[in-house]
Coordinates of C-alpha atoms and ligand atoms in Angstrom, one line a residue:
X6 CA 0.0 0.0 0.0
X7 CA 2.5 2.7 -1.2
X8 CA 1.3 6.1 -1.6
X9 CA 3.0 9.1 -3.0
X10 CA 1.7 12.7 -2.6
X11 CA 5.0 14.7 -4.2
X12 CA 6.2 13.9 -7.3
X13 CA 7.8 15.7 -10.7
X14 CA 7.2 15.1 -14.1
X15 CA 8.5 17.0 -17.6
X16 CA 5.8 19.4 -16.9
X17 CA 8.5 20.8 -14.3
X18 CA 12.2 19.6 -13.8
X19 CA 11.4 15.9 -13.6
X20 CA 11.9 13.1 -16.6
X21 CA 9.1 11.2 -17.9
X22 CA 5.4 12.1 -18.4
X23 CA 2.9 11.3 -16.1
X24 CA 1.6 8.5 -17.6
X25 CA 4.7 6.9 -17.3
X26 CA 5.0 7.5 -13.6
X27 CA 1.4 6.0 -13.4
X28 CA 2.7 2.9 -15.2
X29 CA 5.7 2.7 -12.4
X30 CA 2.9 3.2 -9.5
X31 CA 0.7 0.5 -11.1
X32 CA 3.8 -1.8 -11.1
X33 CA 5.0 -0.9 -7.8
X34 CA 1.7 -1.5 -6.6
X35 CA 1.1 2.1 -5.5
X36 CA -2.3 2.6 -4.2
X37 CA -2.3 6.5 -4.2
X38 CA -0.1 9.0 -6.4
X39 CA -0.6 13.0 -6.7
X40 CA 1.7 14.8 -9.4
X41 CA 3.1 18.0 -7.3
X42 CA 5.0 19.7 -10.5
X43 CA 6.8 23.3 -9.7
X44 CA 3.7 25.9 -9.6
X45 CA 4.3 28.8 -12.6
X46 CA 6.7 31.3 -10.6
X47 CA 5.2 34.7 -12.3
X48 CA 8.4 36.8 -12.0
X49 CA 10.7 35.2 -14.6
X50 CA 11.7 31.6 -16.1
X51 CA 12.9 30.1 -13.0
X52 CA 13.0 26.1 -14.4
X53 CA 9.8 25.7 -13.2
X54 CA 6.4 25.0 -15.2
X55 CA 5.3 28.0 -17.7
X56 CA 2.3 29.6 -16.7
X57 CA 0.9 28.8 -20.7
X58 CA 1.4 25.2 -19.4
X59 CA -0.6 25.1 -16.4
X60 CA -3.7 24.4 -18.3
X61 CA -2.2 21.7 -20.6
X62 CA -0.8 20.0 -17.0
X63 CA -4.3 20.0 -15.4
X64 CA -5.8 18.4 -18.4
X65 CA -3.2 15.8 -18.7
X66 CA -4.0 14.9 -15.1
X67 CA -7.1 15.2 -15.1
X68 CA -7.7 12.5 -17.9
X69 CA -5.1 10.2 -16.5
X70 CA -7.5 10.6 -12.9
X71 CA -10.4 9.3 -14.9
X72 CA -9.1 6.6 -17.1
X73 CA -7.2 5.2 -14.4
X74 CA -10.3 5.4 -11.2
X75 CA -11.0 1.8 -10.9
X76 CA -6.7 0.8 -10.5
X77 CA -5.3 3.6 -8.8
X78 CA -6.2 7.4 -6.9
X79 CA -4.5 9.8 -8.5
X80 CA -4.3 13.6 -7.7
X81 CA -3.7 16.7 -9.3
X82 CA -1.6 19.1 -6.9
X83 CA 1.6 21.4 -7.3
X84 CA 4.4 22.5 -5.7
X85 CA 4.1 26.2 -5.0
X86 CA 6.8 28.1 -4.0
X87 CA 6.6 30.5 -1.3
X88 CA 8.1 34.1 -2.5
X89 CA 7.0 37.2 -0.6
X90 CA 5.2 39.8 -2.5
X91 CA 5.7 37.1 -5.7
X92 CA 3.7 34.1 -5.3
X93 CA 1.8 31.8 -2.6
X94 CA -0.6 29.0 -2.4
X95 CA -3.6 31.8 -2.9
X96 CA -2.1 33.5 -5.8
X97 CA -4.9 33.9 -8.3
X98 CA -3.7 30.7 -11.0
X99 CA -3.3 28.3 -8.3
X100 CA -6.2 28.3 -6.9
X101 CA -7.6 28.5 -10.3
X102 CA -5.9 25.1 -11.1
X103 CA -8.0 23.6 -8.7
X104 CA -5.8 21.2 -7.0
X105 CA -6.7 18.5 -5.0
X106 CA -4.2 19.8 -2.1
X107 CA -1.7 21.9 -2.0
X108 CA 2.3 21.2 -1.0
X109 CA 4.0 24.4 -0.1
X110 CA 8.2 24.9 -0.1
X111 CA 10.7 27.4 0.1
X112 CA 13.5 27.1 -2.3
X113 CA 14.3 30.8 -2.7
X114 CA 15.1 33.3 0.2
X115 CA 15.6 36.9 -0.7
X116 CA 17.6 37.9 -3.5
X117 CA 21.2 38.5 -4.9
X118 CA 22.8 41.6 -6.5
X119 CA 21.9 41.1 -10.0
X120 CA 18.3 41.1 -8.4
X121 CA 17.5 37.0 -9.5
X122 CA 16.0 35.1 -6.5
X123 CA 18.4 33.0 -4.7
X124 CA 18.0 29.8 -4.3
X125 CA 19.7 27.9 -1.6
X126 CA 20.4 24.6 -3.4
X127 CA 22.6 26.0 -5.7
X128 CA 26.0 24.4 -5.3
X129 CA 28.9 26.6 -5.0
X130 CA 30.1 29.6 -5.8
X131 CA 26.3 30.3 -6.1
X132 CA 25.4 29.2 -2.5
X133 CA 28.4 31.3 0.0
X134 CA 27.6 33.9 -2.8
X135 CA 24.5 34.4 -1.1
X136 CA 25.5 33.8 2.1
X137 CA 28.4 36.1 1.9
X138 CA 26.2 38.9 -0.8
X139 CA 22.7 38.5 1.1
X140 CA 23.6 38.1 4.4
X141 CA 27.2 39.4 5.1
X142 CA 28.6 36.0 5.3
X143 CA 26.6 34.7 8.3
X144 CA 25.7 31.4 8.1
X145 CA 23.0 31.7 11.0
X146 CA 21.5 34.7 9.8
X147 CA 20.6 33.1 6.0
X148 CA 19.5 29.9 8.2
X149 CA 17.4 31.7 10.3
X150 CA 16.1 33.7 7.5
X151 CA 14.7 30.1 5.6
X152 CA 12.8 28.8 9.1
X153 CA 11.7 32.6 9.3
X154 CA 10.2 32.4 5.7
X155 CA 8.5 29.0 6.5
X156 CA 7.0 30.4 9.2
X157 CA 5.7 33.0 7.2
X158 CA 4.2 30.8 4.7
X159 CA 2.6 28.6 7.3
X160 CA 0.7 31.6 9.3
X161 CA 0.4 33.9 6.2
X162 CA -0.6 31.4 3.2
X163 CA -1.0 27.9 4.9
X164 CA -0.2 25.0 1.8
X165 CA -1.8 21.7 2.8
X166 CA 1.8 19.7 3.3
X167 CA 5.3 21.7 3.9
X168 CA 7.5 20.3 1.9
X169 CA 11.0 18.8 2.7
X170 CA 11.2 21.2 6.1
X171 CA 15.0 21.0 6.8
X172 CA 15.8 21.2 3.0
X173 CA 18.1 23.7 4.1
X174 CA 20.5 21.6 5.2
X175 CA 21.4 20.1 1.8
X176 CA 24.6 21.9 1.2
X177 CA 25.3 21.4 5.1
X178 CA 27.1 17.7 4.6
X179 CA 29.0 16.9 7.6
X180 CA 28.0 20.2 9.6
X181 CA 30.3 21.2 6.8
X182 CA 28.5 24.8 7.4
X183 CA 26.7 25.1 10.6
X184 CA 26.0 22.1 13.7
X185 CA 22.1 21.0 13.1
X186 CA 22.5 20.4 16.9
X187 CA 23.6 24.0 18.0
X188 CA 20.7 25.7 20.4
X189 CA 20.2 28.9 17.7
X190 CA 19.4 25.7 14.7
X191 CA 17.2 24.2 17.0
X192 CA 15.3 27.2 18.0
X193 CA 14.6 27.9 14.7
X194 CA 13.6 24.7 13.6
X195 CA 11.2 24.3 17.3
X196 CA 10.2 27.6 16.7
X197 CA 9.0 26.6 12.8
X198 CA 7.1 23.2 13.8
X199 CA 5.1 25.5 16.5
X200 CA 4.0 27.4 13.9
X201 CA 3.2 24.4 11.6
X202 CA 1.3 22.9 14.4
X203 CA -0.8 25.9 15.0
X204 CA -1.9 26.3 11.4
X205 CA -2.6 22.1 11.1
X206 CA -0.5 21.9 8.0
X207 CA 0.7 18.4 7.4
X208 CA 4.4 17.7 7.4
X209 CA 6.2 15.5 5.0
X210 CA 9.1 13.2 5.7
X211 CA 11.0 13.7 2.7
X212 CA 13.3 11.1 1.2
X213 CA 14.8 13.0 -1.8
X214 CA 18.2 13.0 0.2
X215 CA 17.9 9.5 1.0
X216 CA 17.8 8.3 -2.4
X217 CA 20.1 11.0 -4.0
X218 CA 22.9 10.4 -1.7
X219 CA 22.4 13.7 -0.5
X220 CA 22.1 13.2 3.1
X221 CA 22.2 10.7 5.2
X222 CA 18.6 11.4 6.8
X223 CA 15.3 12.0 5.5
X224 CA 14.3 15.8 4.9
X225 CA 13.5 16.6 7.7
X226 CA 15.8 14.4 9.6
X227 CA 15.0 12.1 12.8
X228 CA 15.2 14.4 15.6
X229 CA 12.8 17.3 14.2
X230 CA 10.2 14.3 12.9
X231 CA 10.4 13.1 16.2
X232 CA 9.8 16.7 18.0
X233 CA 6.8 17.5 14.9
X234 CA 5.4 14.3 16.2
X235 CA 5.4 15.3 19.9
X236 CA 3.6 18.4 19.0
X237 CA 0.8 16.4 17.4
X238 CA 1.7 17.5 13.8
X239 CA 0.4 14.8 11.0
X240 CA 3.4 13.2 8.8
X241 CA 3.1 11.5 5.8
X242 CA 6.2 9.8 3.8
X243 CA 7.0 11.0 0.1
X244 CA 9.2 10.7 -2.3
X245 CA 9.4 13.2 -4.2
X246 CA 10.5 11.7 -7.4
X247 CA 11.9 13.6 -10.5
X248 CA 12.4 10.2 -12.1
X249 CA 10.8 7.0 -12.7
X250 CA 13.0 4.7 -11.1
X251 CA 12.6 6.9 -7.7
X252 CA 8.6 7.0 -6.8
X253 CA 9.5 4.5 -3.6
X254 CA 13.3 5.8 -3.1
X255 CA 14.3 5.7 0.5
X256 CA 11.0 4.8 1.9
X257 CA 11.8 1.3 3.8
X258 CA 14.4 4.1 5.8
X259 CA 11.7 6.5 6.5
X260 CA 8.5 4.3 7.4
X261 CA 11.6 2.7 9.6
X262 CA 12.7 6.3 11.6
X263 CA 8.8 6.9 12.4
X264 CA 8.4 3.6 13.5
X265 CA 11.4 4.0 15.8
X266 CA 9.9 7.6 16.7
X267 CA 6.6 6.0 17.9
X268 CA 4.5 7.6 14.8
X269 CA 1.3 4.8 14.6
X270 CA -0.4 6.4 11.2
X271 CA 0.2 8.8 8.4
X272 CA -2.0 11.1 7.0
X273 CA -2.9 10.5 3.0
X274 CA -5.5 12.3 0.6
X275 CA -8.8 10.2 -0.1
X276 CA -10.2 11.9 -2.7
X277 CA -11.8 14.5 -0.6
X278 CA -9.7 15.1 2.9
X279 CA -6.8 14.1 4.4
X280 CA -7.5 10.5 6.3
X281 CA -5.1 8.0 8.4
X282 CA -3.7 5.2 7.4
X283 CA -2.5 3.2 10.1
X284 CA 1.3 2.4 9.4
X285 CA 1.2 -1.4 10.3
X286 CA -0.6 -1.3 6.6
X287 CA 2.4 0.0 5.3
X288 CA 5.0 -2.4 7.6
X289 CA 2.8 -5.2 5.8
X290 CA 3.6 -4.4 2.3
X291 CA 7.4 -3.2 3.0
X292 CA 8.1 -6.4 4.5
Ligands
ZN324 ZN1 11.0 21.2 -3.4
ZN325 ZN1 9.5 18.5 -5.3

């Protein structure tokens, strides 16, 4: 009973088209899948969908929900960046796609020189450009900017699932820039899950890292699932997948950490709302 709720296709930055993911669920014997692509960014061609292809996207979907009911649920969602005074989850052409739910991320956070939007998973020089251009070379201060613009995002323009929380820390291999265990990190991060608790946004567990050999832990790692989960906030596992081969990448070691954490259900779509899905289901058909 593997279900997916964030996942790319060529509509965005993934490979394949979503039929072919569908074919790949159906094999894996997925039960649930929702297509998340990128959300049009209105600003400028950021790699993500075009606006002109948002319609063509919720068509494609659409048809592949219909001729595929009686085999598998599938949902039509996005990914939508959060970008101050640019785009959120209640700009005007995402809630005229008409998703099924919503997944909400912050990739970008505030802006270099030359005025494009930084984004934080840009390898070097591009990353300690903007650390050392954006926020005078201060680690903690760019860090603390991210959980502040998650918090933002939560309270302001609340998505249905926050996306990959601690994706942050993806240039951060080895503490190779700042300790994820240092009391300001943790602040940030308790103060950010207070936040999601108190708008009831769902929390993913992440396993892009896992899979990519990017980290060694899901996004978000162990120790902030296992504080979400003390404050009562719902989980749910995803992969999102850019290719094929990826839809169940890493998630044996995530259904394992919130197993170890304690966590007894995750929290999928049904069509309608988001219900619980007790995860001895999903210990069943791992096994
Ligand atoms: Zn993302
Ligand atoms: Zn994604």
């Amino acid at each position: 009973m593997y279900t997916n709720h964030h996942a790319h296709t060529y509509f965005s930055d993934g490979i394949g088209t979503p039929q072919e993911y569908v074919a790949q669920a159906l094999a894996e014997g997925f039960t649930q899948y929702g297509f998340s692509d990128h959300a049009p960014i209105p600003l400028r061609d950021m790699g993500s969908m075009k606006l002109a292809e948002l319609a063509e996207y919720s068509q494609v979907i659409g048809e592949l929900k219909q001729a595929y009911a009686d085999r598998i649920h599938l949902y039509k969602s996005l990914e939508v960046d959060y970008i101050p005074g640019v785009m959120n989850v209640d700009s005007p052409h995402i809630l005229e796609a008409n998703l099924d739910y919503t997944i909400g991320a912050v990739h970008y956070v505030d802006y270099l020189p030359d005025g494009q939007p930084w984004s934080f998973q840009r390898p070097n020089p591009v990353f300690e450009q903007g650390i050392n251009t954006i926020f005078g070379g201060s680690t903690r201060r760019m860090v603390e900017r991210y959980y502040t613009l998650v918090r933002e995002m939560v309270t302001a323009h609340p998505p249905d699932v926050v996306a990959h929380l601690d994706r942050i820390k993806r240039r951060n291999l080895n503490g190779r820039y700042w300790d994820e265990h240092t009391d300001w990190y943790v602040a940030a991060v308790e103060e950010t899950l207070e936040a999601i608790a108190g708008a009831s946004c769902i929390m993913e567990v992440n396993t892009r890292g896992i899979y990519l050999d990017e980290t060694e832990a899901t996004y978000p790692t162990d120790w902030i699932v296992a504080r979400a989960h003390t404050r009562g906030i719902r989980l749910q596992v995803n992969s999102d997948a850019h290719r094929r081969e990826h839809i169940s990448g890493g998630f044996r070691e995530a259904y394992d950490v919130l197993r170890d954490i304690g966590v007894e259900q995750v929290h999928l779509y049904d069509g309608a709302k988001f219900s619980t899905q007790a995860l001895d289901a999903s210990k069943a058909s791992n096994a």
